[in-house]
Amino acid sequence: MTRGGGPGLVERLRERVPLLDRRPDDAAEVDEVAAVVERLAVLLTAGVPAAAAWRHLAEVGGAPVLVAAASAAERGESVALAVDEATRPARQAAAAGGLLPERAGGWAVLAAAWAVASESGAPLTASLRELGSALRDEAQLRREVRTSLAGPTASARMVLALPLVALAFGALLGFDTAAVLLGNPIGMVCLVLGIGFLFIARRWSRSLAARASAFDDGAGLELELLAIAMAGGASVERARRCVADALAAHRVRSLGGAAIVETVALAERAGAPLVDLLRAEARRHRRMARTEAATRGAALGVRLMLPLGVCVLPAFVLLGVAPLLISVVTGTLGGAA
């Protein structure tokens, strides 16, 4: 918090001015979880017990979720459930505030992976290293999506502001545009229609941007978790059951069913190591998610032309051009009279 309440003022301004609205950087949370996972892997490799590793992380980071996980580990309770309980209020608050749809998030992925490793007896160190790498990939994918959308979204905001700029410009030229829009019957109709067009354009543009930024946060995850379970020596049936239970318990979407069946069948026919095939397939799914996200981001700039042309241009005429013409006409008629 800086002096004078700067951040609070900026946030309030963004809430009240639609053109300044910003989506939160959800890649930051995934990066934070990836850092925790990697530190856990290093500590466990050094021979630090799991409970002590969580306690060290809680003492350094101080995040409530780390404190909850450390407390659960020291009491011998489920770390996965503690992480889930500690992060649930934040997810629900974000969804209720319209900031993000309620989704699993990085912490829920960590909880699911920890539950799978604990249940299957997989070596935690190797499992955490693989999970940390997968989370780093996901954070990078999210940032690439955000970067590809930055240009079209900024252009949309700028164009949406043009009718208001034209209105202010007319007032600077000496035309009483405000009086025309608020006091003249035709001007009032222009004001209502112009605001309506701007509202529709904003909702339409945000809907297109939201669809373009939709990210498959479960890309390759189920395959990665199954590889973790199989690394613990579990059979395919037991590993799949363990992964399904963990995904359901932590509300993580299950998307890899068909890919799992194909990969297991390939491993059985070829006699190849299933764990390696599963991880290779998980990486392939993440690459596909990256390509699809880049394609949507590239197409957004073209799709945004539709609401801008259909709604913003009429709003520009109604709020910027029409008041000037009405002011000139009424001034001319008044002078002639």
C-alpha positions as a Python dict, from the first residue, in 0.01 Angstrom:
ca = {
    (1, 'M'): (0, 0, 0),
    (2, 'T'): (157, 326, -109),
    (3, 'R'): (101, 664, 47),
    (4, 'G'): (-227, 837, -26),
    (5, 'G'): (-414, 513, -99),
    (6, 'G'): (-294, 505, -461),
    (7, 'P'): (-366, 139, -542),
    (8, 'G'): (-709, 156, -385),
    (9, 'L'): (-795, 464, -591),
    (10, 'V'): (-678, 298, -911),
    (11, 'E'): (-879, -17, -840),
    (12, 'R'): (-1193, 187, -767),
    (13, 'L'): (-1142, 384, -1086),
    (14, 'R'): (-1106, 67, -1289),
    (15, 'E'): (-1426, -73, -1138),
    (16, 'R'): (-1621, 241, -1231),
    (17, 'V'): (-1471, 313, -1574),
    (18, 'P'): (-1536, 16, -1804),
    (19, 'L'): (-1265, 113, -2053),
    (20, 'L'): (-1002, 79, -1779),
    (21, 'D'): (-1115, -266, -1671),
    (22, 'R'): (-833, -521, -1654),
    (23, 'R'): (-840, -897, -1619),
    (24, 'P'): (-620, -1029, -1338),
    (25, 'D'): (-297, -1205, -1432),
    (26, 'D'): (-389, -1566, -1356),
    (27, 'A'): (-44, -1679, -1477),
    (28, 'A'): (104, -1523, -1162),
    (29, 'E'): (-77, -1775, -939),
    (30, 'V'): (42, -2067, -1151),
    (31, 'D'): (399, -1935, -1134),
    (32, 'E'): (370, -1900, -757),
    (33, 'V'): (255, -2260, -723),
    (34, 'A'): (532, -2378, -956),
    (35, 'A'): (790, -2204, -734),
    (36, 'V'): (648, -2376, -426),
    (37, 'V'): (655, -2715, -602),
    (38, 'E'): (1015, -2670, -714),
    (39, 'R'): (1128, -2563, -366),
    (40, 'L'): (954, -2863, -215),
    (41, 'A'): (1133, -3091, -459),
    (42, 'V'): (1472, -2940, -368),
    (43, 'L'): (1408, -2968, 5),
    (44, 'L'): (1290, -3327, -21),
    (45, 'T'): (1591, -3416, -235),
    (46, 'A'): (1813, -3274, 39),
    (47, 'G'): (1656, -3518, 286),
    (48, 'V'): (1422, -3272, 461),
    (49, 'P'): (1103, -3448, 581),
    (50, 'A'): (782, -3338, 411),
    (51, 'A'): (637, -3175, 725),
    (52, 'A'): (956, -2980, 787),
    (53, 'A'): (973, -2876, 420),
    (54, 'W'): (622, -2731, 436),
    (55, 'R'): (706, -2554, 762),
    (56, 'H'): (1019, -2395, 611),
    (57, 'L'): (820, -2273, 313),
    (58, 'A'): (551, -2130, 542),
    (59, 'E'): (810, -1946, 750),
    (60, 'V'): (971, -1793, 441),
    (61, 'G'): (662, -1723, 230),
    (62, 'G'): (401, -1671, 500),
    (63, 'A'): (110, -1738, 261),
    (64, 'P'): (-201, -1872, 440),
    (65, 'V'): (-214, -2178, 215),
    (66, 'L'): (146, -2268, 309),
    (67, 'V'): (70, -2222, 678),
    (68, 'A'): (-237, -2447, 645),
    (69, 'A'): (-39, -2713, 458),
    (70, 'A'): (244, -2704, 715),
    (71, 'S'): (-1, -2738, 1004),
    (72, 'A'): (-173, -3034, 838),
    (73, 'A'): (158, -3207, 762),
    (74, 'E'): (279, -3167, 1120),
    (75, 'R'): (-47, -3314, 1254),
    (76, 'G'): (-30, -3603, 1007),
    (77, 'E'): (-345, -3490, 828),
    (78, 'S'): (-407, -3462, 453),
    (79, 'V'): (-198, -3181, 301),
    (80, 'A'): (-410, -3192, -14),
    (81, 'L'): (-733, -3123, 178),
    (82, 'A'): (-566, -2845, 377),
    (83, 'V'): (-450, -2672, 56),
    (84, 'D'): (-795, -2708, -94),
    (85, 'E'): (-971, -2564, 212),
    (86, 'A'): (-727, -2271, 237),
    (87, 'T'): (-773, -2165, -127),
    (88, 'R'): (-1146, -2226, -168),
    (89, 'P'): (-1263, -1884, -32),
    (90, 'A'): (-1036, -1695, -276),
    (91, 'R'): (-1167, -1894, -574),
    (92, 'Q'): (-1527, -1841, -474),
    (93, 'A'): (-1473, -1468, -412),
    (94, 'A'): (-1309, -1424, -754),
    (95, 'A'): (-1595, -1607, -924),
    (96, 'A'): (-1860, -1410, -732),
    (97, 'G'): (-1690, -1082, -822),
    (98, 'G'): (-1688, -1168, -1189),
    (99, 'L'): (-1308, -1151, -1207),
    (100, 'L'): (-1263, -1510, -1315),
    (101, 'P'): (-1486, -1812, -1360),
    (102, 'E'): (-1450, -2049, -1068),
    (103, 'R'): (-1179, -2290, -1180),
    (104, 'A'): (-933, -2526, -1020),
    (105, 'G'): (-626, -2304, -1024),
    (106, 'G'): (-266, -2396, -956),
    (107, 'W'): (-314, -2474, -587),
    (108, 'A'): (-587, -2727, -662),
    (109, 'V'): (-358, -2891, -918),
    (110, 'L'): (-86, -2917, -653),
    (111, 'A'): (-336, -3062, -406),
    (112, 'A'): (-452, -3322, -660),
    (113, 'A'): (-95, -3419, -748),
    (114, 'W'): (3, -3447, -381),
    (115, 'A'): (-301, -3666, -316),
    (116, 'V'): (-219, -3892, -613),
    (117, 'A'): (146, -3929, -507),
    (118, 'S'): (51, -4001, -147),
    (119, 'E'): (-216, -4253, -242),
    (120, 'S'): (-8, -4438, -502),
    (121, 'G'): (318, -4429, -310),
    (122, 'A'): (498, -4247, -591),
    (123, 'P'): (833, -4086, -505),
    (124, 'L'): (745, -3730, -414),
    (125, 'T'): (1068, -3574, -536),
    (126, 'A'): (1041, -3698, -895),
    (127, 'S'): (667, -3631, -900),
    (128, 'L'): (711, -3272, -781),
    (129, 'R'): (982, -3203, -1037),
    (130, 'E'): (756, -3318, -1320),
    (131, 'L'): (463, -3120, -1180),
    (132, 'G'): (675, -2806, -1143),
    (133, 'S'): (782, -2831, -1506),
    (134, 'A'): (419, -2877, -1616),
    (135, 'L'): (307, -2575, -1413),
    (136, 'R'): (584, -2360, -1561),
    (137, 'D'): (462, -2461, -1907),
    (138, 'E'): (105, -2367, -1814),
    (139, 'A'): (212, -2026, -1680),
    (140, 'Q'): (403, -1959, -2002),
    (141, 'L'): (100, -2059, -2208),
    (142, 'R'): (-122, -1823, -2011),
    (143, 'R'): (121, -1535, -2063),
    (144, 'E'): (135, -1606, -2436),
    (145, 'V'): (-245, -1592, -2450),
    (146, 'R'): (-248, -1264, -2259),
    (147, 'T'): (21, -1116, -2484),
    (148, 'S'): (-159, -1214, -2804),
    (149, 'L'): (-478, -1047, -2678),
    (150, 'A'): (-312, -728, -2555),
    (151, 'G'): (-302, -549, -2891),
    (152, 'P'): (-660, -618, -3007),
    (153, 'T'): (-800, -545, -2659),
    (154, 'A'): (-616, -214, -2631),
    (155, 'S'): (-737, -114, -2978),
    (156, 'A'): (-1094, -196, -2880),
    (157, 'R'): (-1071, 21, -2568),
    (158, 'M'): (-929, 310, -2767),
    (159, 'V'): (-1198, 292, -3033),
    (160, 'L'): (-1471, 265, -2771),
    (161, 'A'): (-1352, 597, -2628),
    (162, 'L'): (-1371, 782, -2962),
    (163, 'P'): (-1739, 893, -2933),
    (164, 'L'): (-1669, 1049, -2594),
    (165, 'V'): (-1354, 1215, -2731),
    (166, 'A'): (-1557, 1359, -3021),
    (167, 'L'): (-1813, 1493, -2775),
    (168, 'A'): (-1544, 1668, -2571),
    (169, 'F'): (-1376, 1799, -2887),
    (170, 'G'): (-1700, 1958, -3002),
    (171, 'A'): (-1733, 2135, -2667),
    (172, 'L'): (-1375, 2267, -2700),
    (173, 'L'): (-1460, 2411, -3041),
    (174, 'G'): (-1729, 2621, -2879),
    (175, 'F'): (-2035, 2416, -2963),
    (176, 'D'): (-2270, 2362, -2670),
    (177, 'T'): (-2293, 1988, -2729),
    (178, 'A'): (-2389, 1911, -2370),
    (179, 'A'): (-2689, 2145, -2388),
    (180, 'V'): (-2791, 1991, -2720),
    (181, 'L'): (-2777, 1636, -2585),
    (182, 'L'): (-2952, 1719, -2256),
    (183, 'G'): (-3193, 1992, -2360),
    (184, 'N'): (-3292, 1926, -2718),
    (185, 'P'): (-3542, 1643, -2782),
    (186, 'I'): (-3350, 1519, -3084),
    (187, 'G'): (-3026, 1550, -2889),
    (188, 'M'): (-3168, 1346, -2602),
    (189, 'V'): (-3265, 1070, -2846),
    (190, 'C'): (-2909, 1077, -2984),
    (191, 'L'): (-2768, 1057, -2631),
    (192, 'V'): (-2979, 755, -2535),
    (193, 'L'): (-2909, 572, -2861),
    (194, 'G'): (-2538, 655, -2849),
    (195, 'I'): (-2498, 527, -2494),
    (196, 'G'): (-2695, 217, -2588),
    (197, 'F'): (-2466, 148, -2883),
    (198, 'L'): (-2157, 196, -2664),
    (199, 'F'): (-2296, -42, -2401),
    (200, 'I'): (-2367, -308, -2664),
    (201, 'A'): (-2023, -261, -2821),
    (202, 'R'): (-1850, -296, -2485),
    (203, 'R'): (-2042, -613, -2390),
    (204, 'W'): (-1992, -760, -2736),
    (205, 'S'): (-1618, -684, -2737),
    (206, 'R'): (-1568, -826, -2388),
    (207, 'S'): (-1756, -1141, -2486),
    (208, 'L'): (-1531, -1192, -2788),
    (209, 'A'): (-1220, -1128, -2579),
    (210, 'A'): (-1337, -1368, -2306),
    (211, 'R'): (-1394, -1642, -2562),
    (212, 'A'): (-1054, -1581, -2718),
    (213, 'S'): (-881, -1589, -2379),
    (214, 'A'): (-1053, -1909, -2263),
    (215, 'F'): (-768, -2138, -2161),
    (216, 'D'): (-771, -2514, -2126),
    (217, 'D'): (-619, -2527, -1777),
    (218, 'G'): (-653, -2906, -1781),
    (219, 'A'): (-438, -2961, -2093),
    (220, 'G'): (-227, -3270, -2028),
    (221, 'L'): (-294, -3262, -1654),
    (222, 'E'): (-474, -3594, -1622),
    (223, 'L'): (-201, -3763, -1824),
    (224, 'E'): (64, -3608, -1600),
    (225, 'L'): (-115, -3721, -1284),
    (226, 'L'): (-156, -4073, -1422),
    (227, 'A'): (217, -4083, -1494),
    (228, 'I'): (280, -3985, -1131),
    (229, 'A'): (52, -4263, -1007),
    (230, 'M'): (211, -4520, -1240),
    (231, 'A'): (558, -4415, -1120),
    (232, 'G'): (454, -4540, -776),
    (233, 'G'): (405, -4893, -912),
    (234, 'A'): (26, -4890, -923),
    (235, 'S'): (-160, -5086, -1188),
    (236, 'V'): (-332, -4896, -1468),
    (237, 'E'): (-677, -4953, -1317),
    (238, 'R'): (-573, -4847, -967),
    (239, 'A'): (-379, -4547, -1101),
    (240, 'R'): (-676, -4427, -1307),
    (241, 'R'): (-909, -4468, -1010),
    (242, 'C'): (-667, -4277, -788),
    (243, 'V'): (-639, -3992, -1041),
    (244, 'A'): (-1015, -3977, -1095),
    (245, 'D'): (-1078, -3953, -720),
    (246, 'A'): (-818, -3677, -679),
    (247, 'L'): (-955, -3474, -972),
    (248, 'A'): (-1312, -3503, -841),
    (249, 'A'): (-1212, -3416, -483),
    (250, 'H'): (-1035, -3096, -591),
    (251, 'R'): (-1277, -3000, -870),
    (252, 'V'): (-1021, -3030, -1149),
    (253, 'R'): (-1167, -3108, -1490),
    (254, 'S'): (-1104, -3452, -1635),
    (255, 'L'): (-1024, -3415, -2005),
    (256, 'G'): (-775, -3683, -2102),
    (257, 'G'): (-990, -3997, -2112),
    (258, 'A'): (-953, -4076, -2484),
    (259, 'A'): (-582, -3990, -2487),
    (260, 'I'): (-522, -4216, -2187),
    (261, 'V'): (-693, -4512, -2354),
    (262, 'E'): (-489, -4465, -2673),
    (263, 'T'): (-160, -4425, -2483),
    (264, 'V'): (-221, -4733, -2266),
    (265, 'A'): (-311, -4938, -2574),
    (266, 'L'): (7, -4822, -2752),
    (267, 'A'): (225, -4910, -2452),
    (268, 'E'): (70, -5258, -2431),
    (269, 'R'): (118, -5330, -2802),
    (270, 'A'): (472, -5193, -2826),
    (271, 'G'): (593, -5295, -2481),
    (272, 'A'): (709, -4936, -2426),
    (273, 'P'): (729, -4768, -2082),
    (274, 'L'): (384, -4627, -2012),
    (275, 'V'): (505, -4349, -1780),
    (276, 'D'): (727, -4199, -2051),
    (277, 'L'): (450, -4224, -2309),
    (278, 'L'): (203, -4053, -2077),
    (279, 'R'): (439, -3763, -2011),
    (280, 'A'): (515, -3726, -2382),
    (281, 'E'): (141, -3718, -2455),
    (282, 'A'): (89, -3458, -2181),
    (283, 'R'): (354, -3236, -2339),
    (284, 'R'): (184, -3277, -2677),
    (285, 'H'): (-149, -3164, -2530),
    (286, 'R'): (16, -2854, -2384),
    (287, 'R'): (170, -2771, -2722),
    (288, 'M'): (-173, -2806, -2884),
    (289, 'A'): (-321, -2572, -2622),
    (290, 'R'): (-49, -2317, -2703),
    (291, 'T'): (-127, -2333, -3076),
    (292, 'E'): (-503, -2302, -3026),
    (293, 'A'): (-456, -2005, -2792),
    (294, 'A'): (-229, -1828, -3042),
    (295, 'T'): (-483, -1888, -3320),
    (296, 'R'): (-768, -1740, -3116),
    (297, 'G'): (-557, -1438, -3024),
    (298, 'A'): (-466, -1373, -3388),
    (299, 'A'): (-831, -1397, -3496),
    (300, 'L'): (-956, -1164, -3224),
    (301, 'G'): (-832, -849, -3399),
    (302, 'V'): (-1049, -927, -3702),
    (303, 'R'): (-1355, -1032, -3502),
    (304, 'L'): (-1347, -712, -3298),
    (305, 'M'): (-1410, -514, -3616),
    (306, 'L'): (-1771, -634, -3618),
    (307, 'P'): (-1890, -473, -3290),
    (308, 'L'): (-1672, -169, -3353),
    (309, 'G'): (-1820, -115, -3699),
    (310, 'V'): (-2180, -203, -3613),
    (311, 'C'): (-2202, -21, -3278),
    (312, 'V'): (-1913, 222, -3224),
    (313, 'L'): (-1945, 401, -3558),
    (314, 'P'): (-2317, 483, -3503),
    (315, 'A'): (-2233, 591, -3147),
    (316, 'F'): (-1961, 820, -3282),
    (317, 'V'): (-2212, 980, -3520),
    (318, 'L'): (-2483, 1011, -3255),
    (319, 'L'): (-2261, 1152, -2978),
    (320, 'G'): (-1996, 1336, -3176),
    (321, 'V'): (-2130, 1446, -3513),
    (322, 'A'): (-2504, 1485, -3456),
    (323, 'P'): (-2472, 1735, -3164),
    (324, 'L'): (-2246, 1955, -3377),
    (325, 'L'): (-2492, 1954, -3665),
    (326, 'I'): (-2789, 2019, -3435),
    (327, 'S'): (-2600, 2303, -3268),
    (328, 'V'): (-2510, 2462, -3604),
    (329, 'V'): (-2863, 2426, -3740),
    (330, 'T'): (-3034, 2562, -3430),
    (331, 'G'): (-2781, 2847, -3410),
    (332, 'T'): (-2837, 2936, -3775),
    (333, 'L'): (-3215, 2924, -3746),
    (334, 'G'): (-3204, 3127, -3426),
    (335, 'G'): (-2985, 3391, -3591),
    (336, 'A'): (-3213, 3409, -3894),
    (337, 'A'): (-3516, 3457, -3673),
}
